[in-house]
């Protein structure tokens, strides 16, 4: 046990600060819906962080009557230009997840419900106080997703909610296998174990415990080093090693192992993509996906949602059937044709028959009509046509620090070492905790 204590102490002092940073940044990244992460900005950041910030743009709209007039939406807000992208002005700092229009009106899905563009301003329209992550608009109705969980049908004439449902797909329609790459991403990003927000809460739990362990570990060492505050030191040791902390090493182990894989996703891409995980061994979330609505569409008759398994359709919002396979990341309907952006697969479109969409950007964020031609929006293909910033959001800053690219491309190797050290700390710490429990039980006299 003495050797385990020394090993635990050595790795704790060596990587404790790194674990504190990973815990803090991971906690905020896991709660990416919080508005202040995007309204708070950081200056003097490296180009890698500025590039990461460009990924926050979600929507792109061009005025059919004046192509110099463009509206761009993203996590930093909604921006407008009248000179084809030369200069932009900010219209709102609300997070914008989508911009949908018909012949006369534009609507935005935001972190505060649905907004409508009227008199050159975005005004509240419906579902205020809710995080609307996807939106579809027809001449009479809207279909909106709240927090990837609730699906709402709204009448456009008075913004009244016609129906509010939770999508429940029959298990027979959720039998797909997935690649190891997608499973690793889902586990690390807090959506790969249990449905609803439970997976994300487990990640929060692990991150908060990691923050506490880092701080309490250093405090214990410091108090012992000073040979002062013995009572406080004993209390901290008890808090540092208890059943709540021990249980946290389940999500922490998952995060450490998946983090190593993600650090080397480029080199391991072929292995992770070609390795298929059968549905029979997947965690419970893959048999329900009730909180996995990434995109929506409504053509006036048929409802469609996109989740990590593909596109599902329904005519009554009760019975859902899978139409296509592949992570249906975004959907956009233009002139009666539905375009689907697919992660880790071929993009598709539906004009009565599902077909592969050729020669378009990989995982596009949006689609729009430009001079009777359909264009597809991704931040990479619109350099020089987007709002430019000299600072970055707090979210992008934290994300690049968490991944290590804020410091240097090779920092991933340090993160690897820290992840392995965390596993060693977990093993040595739990071993010592079990040993002390056994000693305590032996010393406790048996009751007659």
mmCIF file of C-alpha atoms in Angstrom, residues 31-295:
data_model
loop_
_atom_site.group_PDB
_atom_site.id
_atom_site.type_symbol
_atom_site.label_atom_id
_atom_site.label_comp_id
_atom_site.label_asym_id
_atom_site.label_seq_id
_atom_site.Cartn_x
_atom_site.Cartn_y
_atom_site.Cartn_z
ATOM 1 C CA UNK A 31 -23.121 22.465 -21.333
ATOM 2 C CA UNK A 32 -22.707 24.147 -24.683
ATOM 3 C CA UNK A 33 -26.237 25.560 -24.749
ATOM 4 C CA UNK A 34 -25.405 28.220 -22.166
ATOM 5 C CA UNK A 35 -25.608 31.636 -23.824
ATOM 6 C CA UNK A 36 -22.718 33.269 -21.974
ATOM 7 C CA UNK A 37 -20.300 30.845 -23.634
ATOM 8 C CA UNK A 38 -20.959 32.694 -26.905
ATOM 9 C CA UNK A 39 -21.600 36.250 -25.717
ATOM 10 C CA UNK A 40 -18.331 36.218 -23.750
ATOM 11 C CA UNK A 41 -15.326 36.643 -26.040
ATOM 12 C CA UNK A 42 -11.570 36.283 -25.615
ATOM 13 C CA UNK A 43 -8.949 38.281 -27.489
ATOM 14 C CA UNK A 44 -5.357 37.466 -28.465
ATOM 15 C CA UNK A 45 -6.121 33.833 -29.243
ATOM 16 C CA UNK A 46 -4.232 31.635 -31.742
ATOM 17 C CA UNK A 47 -5.471 31.096 -35.298
ATOM 18 C CA UNK A 48 -6.580 27.575 -34.389
ATOM 19 C CA UNK A 49 -9.137 29.062 -32.002
ATOM 20 C CA UNK A 50 -10.304 31.644 -34.551
ATOM 21 C CA UNK A 51 -10.776 28.821 -37.061
ATOM 22 C CA UNK A 52 -12.701 26.786 -34.500
ATOM 23 C CA UNK A 53 -14.951 29.786 -33.936
ATOM 24 C CA UNK A 54 -15.981 29.828 -37.602
ATOM 25 C CA UNK A 55 -17.563 26.423 -37.125
ATOM 26 C CA UNK A 56 -20.243 28.077 -34.994
ATOM 27 C CA UNK A 57 -22.086 29.433 -38.056
ATOM 28 C CA UNK A 58 -25.227 27.390 -38.713
ATOM 29 C CA UNK A 59 -27.427 29.188 -41.262
ATOM 30 C CA UNK A 60 -27.015 31.183 -44.482
ATOM 31 C CA UNK A 61 -29.772 33.048 -46.333
ATOM 32 C CA UNK A 62 -29.567 35.120 -49.534
ATOM 33 C CA UNK A 63 -32.312 37.541 -50.568
ATOM 34 C CA UNK A 64 -33.696 36.311 -53.894
ATOM 35 C CA UNK A 65 -34.525 39.880 -54.956
ATOM 36 C CA UNK A 66 -31.165 41.358 -53.918
ATOM 37 C CA UNK A 67 -28.272 38.897 -53.720
ATOM 38 C CA UNK A 68 -26.107 41.498 -51.985
ATOM 39 C CA UNK A 69 -28.440 41.129 -49.011
ATOM 40 C CA UNK A 70 -27.331 38.153 -46.913
ATOM 41 C CA UNK A 71 -28.224 37.014 -43.397
ATOM 42 C CA UNK A 72 -25.934 34.625 -41.530
ATOM 43 C CA UNK A 73 -26.839 32.901 -38.280
ATOM 44 C CA UNK A 74 -24.802 31.022 -35.722
ATOM 45 C CA UNK A 75 -24.006 30.585 -32.054
ATOM 46 C CA UNK A 76 -22.583 34.137 -31.897
ATOM 47 C CA UNK A 77 -25.865 35.600 -33.157
ATOM 48 C CA UNK A 78 -27.426 36.749 -36.419
ATOM 49 C CA UNK A 79 -25.557 39.055 -38.805
ATOM 50 C CA UNK A 80 -26.683 40.981 -41.872
ATOM 51 C CA UNK A 81 -24.884 42.419 -44.898
ATOM 52 C CA UNK A 82 -26.081 44.523 -47.838
ATOM 53 C CA UNK A 83 -22.805 44.390 -49.795
ATOM 54 C CA UNK A 84 -22.422 40.629 -50.382
ATOM 55 C CA UNK A 85 -20.368 40.025 -47.275
ATOM 56 C CA UNK A 86 -17.983 42.982 -47.337
ATOM 57 C CA UNK A 87 -19.348 44.351 -44.054
ATOM 58 C CA UNK A 88 -21.700 42.801 -41.526
ATOM 59 C CA UNK A 89 -23.785 44.252 -38.705
ATOM 60 C CA UNK A 90 -25.065 42.195 -35.785
ATOM 61 C CA UNK A 91 -28.849 41.965 -35.501
ATOM 62 C CA UNK A 92 -29.017 39.919 -32.274
ATOM 63 C CA UNK A 93 -26.652 37.984 -30.010
ATOM 64 C CA UNK A 94 -29.090 35.103 -29.510
ATOM 65 C CA UNK A 95 -27.802 31.707 -30.566
ATOM 66 C CA UNK A 96 -29.230 30.939 -34.008
ATOM 67 C CA UNK A 97 -29.567 27.289 -35.005
ATOM 68 C CA UNK A 98 -31.485 27.726 -38.262
ATOM 69 C CA UNK A 99 -33.051 30.335 -40.542
ATOM 70 C CA UNK A 100 -36.073 29.237 -42.559
ATOM 71 C CA UNK A 101 -38.042 31.348 -45.017
ATOM 72 C CA UNK A 102 -41.033 31.221 -47.306
ATOM 73 C CA UNK A 103 -41.915 33.714 -50.026
ATOM 74 C CA UNK A 104 -42.548 36.550 -47.593
ATOM 75 C CA UNK A 105 -41.238 35.820 -44.106
ATOM 76 C CA UNK A 106 -38.032 34.669 -42.392
ATOM 77 C CA UNK A 107 -37.941 32.775 -39.110
ATOM 78 C CA UNK A 108 -35.008 31.887 -36.873
ATOM 79 C CA UNK A 109 -34.660 28.956 -34.486
ATOM 80 C CA UNK A 110 -32.823 30.388 -31.486
ATOM 81 C CA UNK A 111 -31.817 29.696 -27.901
ATOM 82 C CA UNK A 112 -34.908 31.709 -26.888
ATOM 83 C CA UNK A 113 -37.570 30.175 -29.097
ATOM 84 C CA UNK A 114 -38.593 31.153 -32.631
ATOM 85 C CA UNK A 115 -38.074 34.705 -33.878
ATOM 86 C CA UNK A 116 -39.553 36.395 -36.941
ATOM 87 C CA UNK A 117 -37.886 39.072 -39.076
ATOM 88 C CA UNK A 118 -40.167 42.104 -39.166
ATOM 89 C CA UNK A 119 -39.326 45.749 -39.880
ATOM 90 C CA UNK A 120 -35.646 44.787 -40.206
ATOM 91 C CA UNK A 121 -35.592 43.414 -36.648
ATOM 92 C CA UNK A 122 -35.861 39.942 -35.160
ATOM 93 C CA UNK A 123 -38.922 39.802 -32.919
ATOM 94 C CA UNK A 124 -40.168 37.041 -30.594
ATOM 95 C CA UNK A 125 -42.709 34.819 -32.339
ATOM 96 C CA UNK A 126 -43.226 31.548 -30.438
ATOM 97 C CA UNK A 127 -41.801 29.167 -27.820
ATOM 98 C CA UNK A 128 -39.860 31.871 -25.968
ATOM 99 C CA UNK A 129 -37.679 30.487 -23.191
ATOM 100 C CA UNK A 130 -37.052 27.256 -25.111
ATOM 101 C CA UNK A 131 -33.951 26.112 -26.989
ATOM 102 C CA UNK A 132 -35.175 25.435 -30.542
ATOM 103 C CA UNK A 133 -32.506 23.371 -32.284
ATOM 104 C CA UNK A 134 -34.309 22.625 -35.577
ATOM 105 C CA UNK A 135 -37.102 24.203 -37.622
ATOM 106 C CA UNK A 136 -39.158 23.601 -40.757
ATOM 107 C CA UNK A 137 -41.669 26.034 -42.280
ATOM 108 C CA UNK A 138 -44.653 25.467 -44.598
ATOM 109 C CA UNK A 139 -47.302 27.928 -45.755
ATOM 110 C CA UNK A 140 -49.575 27.151 -42.781
ATOM 111 C CA UNK A 141 -47.465 25.372 -40.178
ATOM 112 C CA UNK A 142 -44.067 25.120 -38.517
ATOM 113 C CA UNK A 143 -42.383 22.026 -37.154
ATOM 114 C CA UNK A 144 -39.891 22.723 -34.370
ATOM 115 C CA UNK A 145 -37.639 20.632 -32.154
ATOM 116 C CA UNK A 146 -36.904 21.731 -28.584
ATOM 117 C CA UNK A 147 -33.708 20.434 -26.960
ATOM 118 C CA UNK A 148 -33.644 17.559 -29.486
ATOM 119 C CA UNK A 149 -36.432 16.006 -27.414
ATOM 120 C CA UNK A 150 -39.841 17.599 -28.025
ATOM 121 C CA UNK A 151 -41.463 17.981 -31.440
ATOM 122 C CA UNK A 152 -43.980 20.804 -31.790
ATOM 123 C CA UNK A 153 -46.404 21.645 -34.588
ATOM 124 C CA UNK A 154 -47.273 25.358 -34.676
ATOM 125 C CA UNK A 155 -49.909 27.269 -36.652
ATOM 126 C CA UNK A 156 -48.339 30.206 -38.425
ATOM 127 C CA UNK A 157 -51.361 32.500 -38.401
ATOM 128 C CA UNK A 158 -51.498 32.807 -34.602
ATOM 129 C CA UNK A 159 -48.326 30.983 -33.390
ATOM 130 C CA UNK A 160 -50.460 28.523 -31.420
ATOM 131 C CA UNK A 161 -49.118 25.062 -30.611
ATOM 132 C CA UNK A 162 -51.215 22.385 -32.305
ATOM 133 C CA UNK A 163 -49.315 19.430 -30.860
ATOM 134 C CA UNK A 164 -46.409 18.845 -28.496
ATOM 135 C CA UNK A 165 -45.025 15.318 -28.625
ATOM 136 C CA UNK A 166 -42.017 13.237 -27.675
ATOM 137 C CA UNK A 167 -40.849 11.092 -30.571
ATOM 138 C CA UNK A 168 -41.039 7.429 -29.647
ATOM 139 C CA UNK A 169 -39.668 5.172 -32.355
ATOM 140 C CA UNK A 170 -40.440 1.472 -32.210
ATOM 141 C CA UNK A 171 -37.399 -0.605 -31.289
ATOM 142 C CA UNK A 172 -37.752 -2.558 -34.549
ATOM 143 C CA UNK A 173 -36.811 0.644 -36.410
ATOM 144 C CA UNK A 174 -33.688 1.155 -34.274
ATOM 145 C CA UNK A 175 -31.583 -1.884 -35.079
ATOM 146 C CA UNK A 176 -28.644 -0.386 -36.975
ATOM 147 C CA UNK A 177 -25.031 -1.171 -36.165
ATOM 148 C CA UNK A 178 -22.666 1.791 -35.843
ATOM 149 C CA UNK A 179 -18.980 2.381 -36.413
ATOM 150 C CA UNK A 180 -16.522 2.465 -33.545
ATOM 151 C CA UNK A 181 -15.768 6.067 -34.526
ATOM 152 C CA UNK A 182 -19.346 7.178 -33.895
ATOM 153 C CA UNK A 183 -19.617 5.213 -30.658
ATOM 154 C CA UNK A 184 -16.441 6.834 -29.308
ATOM 155 C CA UNK A 185 -17.726 10.306 -30.228
ATOM 156 C CA UNK A 186 -21.122 9.642 -28.662
ATOM 157 C CA UNK A 187 -19.579 8.380 -25.426
ATOM 158 C CA UNK A 188 -17.148 11.279 -25.106
ATOM 159 C CA UNK A 189 -19.688 13.971 -25.988
ATOM 160 C CA UNK A 190 -22.279 12.814 -23.469
ATOM 161 C CA UNK A 191 -24.864 11.131 -25.657
ATOM 162 C CA UNK A 192 -23.733 7.508 -25.829
ATOM 163 C CA UNK A 193 -25.057 5.733 -22.730
ATOM 164 C CA UNK A 194 -28.546 6.690 -21.584
ATOM 165 C CA UNK A 195 -31.370 8.660 -23.171
ATOM 166 C CA UNK A 196 -32.472 12.159 -22.328
ATOM 167 C CA UNK A 197 -29.888 14.256 -20.511
ATOM 168 C CA UNK A 198 -28.627 11.387 -18.359
ATOM 169 C CA UNK A 199 -25.475 10.743 -20.404
ATOM 170 C CA UNK A 200 -24.583 14.440 -20.323
ATOM 171 C CA UNK A 201 -25.259 14.548 -16.573
ATOM 172 C CA UNK A 202 -22.889 11.612 -16.066
ATOM 173 C CA UNK A 203 -20.203 13.588 -17.894
ATOM 174 C CA UNK A 204 -20.958 16.609 -15.687
ATOM 175 C CA UNK A 205 -20.689 14.398 -12.625
ATOM 176 C CA UNK A 206 -17.311 13.082 -13.750
ATOM 177 C CA UNK A 207 -16.027 16.567 -14.607
ATOM 178 C CA UNK A 208 -17.099 18.086 -11.271
ATOM 179 C CA UNK A 209 -15.541 15.229 -9.307
ATOM 180 C CA UNK A 210 -12.340 15.629 -11.330
ATOM 181 C CA UNK A 211 -12.240 19.344 -10.459
ATOM 182 C CA UNK A 212 -12.796 18.546 -6.786
ATOM 183 C CA UNK A 213 -10.157 15.791 -6.729
ATOM 184 C CA UNK A 214 -7.564 18.044 -8.341
ATOM 185 C CA UNK A 215 -8.135 20.866 -5.857
ATOM 186 C CA UNK A 216 -8.534 18.701 -2.750
ATOM 187 C CA UNK A 217 -5.496 16.591 -3.659
ATOM 188 C CA UNK A 218 -3.254 19.638 -3.845
ATOM 189 C CA UNK A 219 -4.725 21.049 -0.614
ATOM 190 C CA UNK A 220 -4.106 17.791 1.264
ATOM 191 C CA UNK A 221 -0.524 17.700 0.045
ATOM 192 C CA UNK A 222 -0.001 21.370 0.976
ATOM 193 C CA UNK A 223 -1.438 21.008 4.481
ATOM 194 C CA UNK A 224 0.658 17.905 5.130
ATOM 195 C CA UNK A 225 3.728 19.684 3.750
ATOM 196 C CA UNK A 226 3.150 22.636 6.115
ATOM 197 C CA UNK A 227 2.326 20.273 8.988
ATOM 198 C CA UNK A 228 -0.626 22.490 9.832
ATOM 199 C CA UNK A 229 -4.414 22.228 9.872
ATOM 200 C CA UNK A 230 -4.357 18.512 10.654
ATOM 201 C CA UNK A 231 -8.118 18.362 11.255
ATOM 202 C CA UNK A 232 -8.912 20.033 7.935
ATOM 203 C CA UNK A 233 -6.433 17.725 6.214
ATOM 204 C CA UNK A 234 -8.177 14.639 7.640
ATOM 205 C CA UNK A 235 -11.564 15.946 6.488
ATOM 206 C CA UNK A 236 -10.242 16.594 3.004
ATOM 207 C CA UNK A 237 -8.781 13.088 2.832
ATOM 208 C CA UNK A 238 -12.192 11.631 3.748
ATOM 209 C CA UNK A 239 -13.890 13.766 1.103
ATOM 210 C CA UNK A 240 -11.149 12.974 -1.401
ATOM 211 C CA UNK A 241 -11.785 9.241 -1.020
ATOM 212 C CA UNK A 242 -15.431 8.234 -0.659
ATOM 213 C CA UNK A 243 -18.020 6.201 -2.525
ATOM 214 C CA UNK A 244 -19.309 9.226 -4.501
ATOM 215 C CA UNK A 245 -15.807 9.877 -5.818
ATOM 216 C CA UNK A 246 -15.158 6.190 -6.506
ATOM 217 C CA UNK A 247 -18.318 5.881 -8.625
ATOM 218 C CA UNK A 248 -17.225 8.887 -10.687
ATOM 219 C CA UNK A 249 -14.367 6.844 -12.101
ATOM 220 C CA UNK A 250 -16.846 4.983 -14.296
ATOM 221 C CA UNK A 251 -17.571 8.052 -16.487
ATOM 222 C CA UNK A 252 -14.000 9.317 -15.993
ATOM 223 C CA UNK A 253 -12.569 6.061 -17.359
ATOM 224 C CA UNK A 254 -14.868 6.298 -20.382
ATOM 225 C CA UNK A 255 -13.840 9.919 -20.960
ATOM 226 C CA UNK A 256 -10.124 9.134 -20.608
ATOM 227 C CA UNK A 257 -10.140 6.181 -23.017
ATOM 228 C CA UNK A 258 -12.367 7.830 -25.632
ATOM 229 C CA UNK A 259 -10.337 11.029 -25.316
ATOM 230 C CA UNK A 260 -7.170 9.173 -26.319
ATOM 231 C CA UNK A 261 -8.923 7.768 -29.385
ATOM 232 C CA UNK A 262 -10.236 11.201 -30.372
ATOM 233 C CA UNK A 263 -6.780 12.723 -29.958
ATOM 234 C CA UNK A 264 -5.622 10.412 -32.752
ATOM 235 C CA UNK A 265 -8.804 10.242 -34.816
ATOM 236 C CA UNK A 266 -6.826 11.101 -37.953
ATOM 237 C CA UNK A 267 -4.329 8.262 -37.654
ATOM 238 C CA UNK A 268 -6.934 5.818 -36.368
ATOM 239 C CA UNK A 269 -9.638 6.913 -38.825
ATOM 240 C CA UNK A 270 -9.513 3.773 -40.979
ATOM 241 C CA UNK A 271 -9.563 1.444 -37.986
ATOM 242 C CA UNK A 272 -12.396 3.290 -36.222
ATOM 243 C CA UNK A 273 -14.453 3.662 -39.401
ATOM 244 C CA UNK A 274 -14.083 0.055 -40.536
ATOM 245 C CA UNK A 275 -14.725 -1.417 -37.093
ATOM 246 C CA UNK A 276 -18.472 -1.951 -36.740
ATOM 247 C CA UNK A 277 -20.132 -2.315 -33.348
ATOM 248 C CA UNK A 278 -23.250 -4.541 -33.545
ATOM 249 C CA UNK A 279 -26.481 -3.147 -32.160
ATOM 250 C CA UNK A 280 -26.802 -6.060 -29.736
ATOM 251 C CA UNK A 281 -23.914 -4.743 -27.605
ATOM 252 C CA UNK A 282 -24.682 -1.024 -27.855
ATOM 253 C CA UNK A 283 -25.717 0.972 -24.745
ATOM 254 C CA UNK A 284 -29.458 1.475 -24.038
ATOM 255 C CA UNK A 285 -29.685 4.906 -25.699
ATOM 256 C CA UNK A 286 -29.421 3.352 -29.165
ATOM 257 C CA UNK A 287 -32.680 1.486 -28.650
ATOM 258 C CA UNK A 288 -34.732 4.617 -27.938
ATOM 259 C CA UNK A 289 -33.156 7.883 -29.209
ATOM 260 C CA UNK A 290 -36.008 9.959 -27.781
ATOM 261 C CA UNK A 291 -33.670 12.939 -27.343
ATOM 262 C CA UNK A 292 -31.806 12.760 -30.625
ATOM 263 C CA UNK A 293 -33.672 15.060 -33.038
ATOM 264 C CA UNK A 294 -30.959 16.842 -35.025
ATOM 265 C CA UNK A 295 -33.096 18.004 -37.955
#
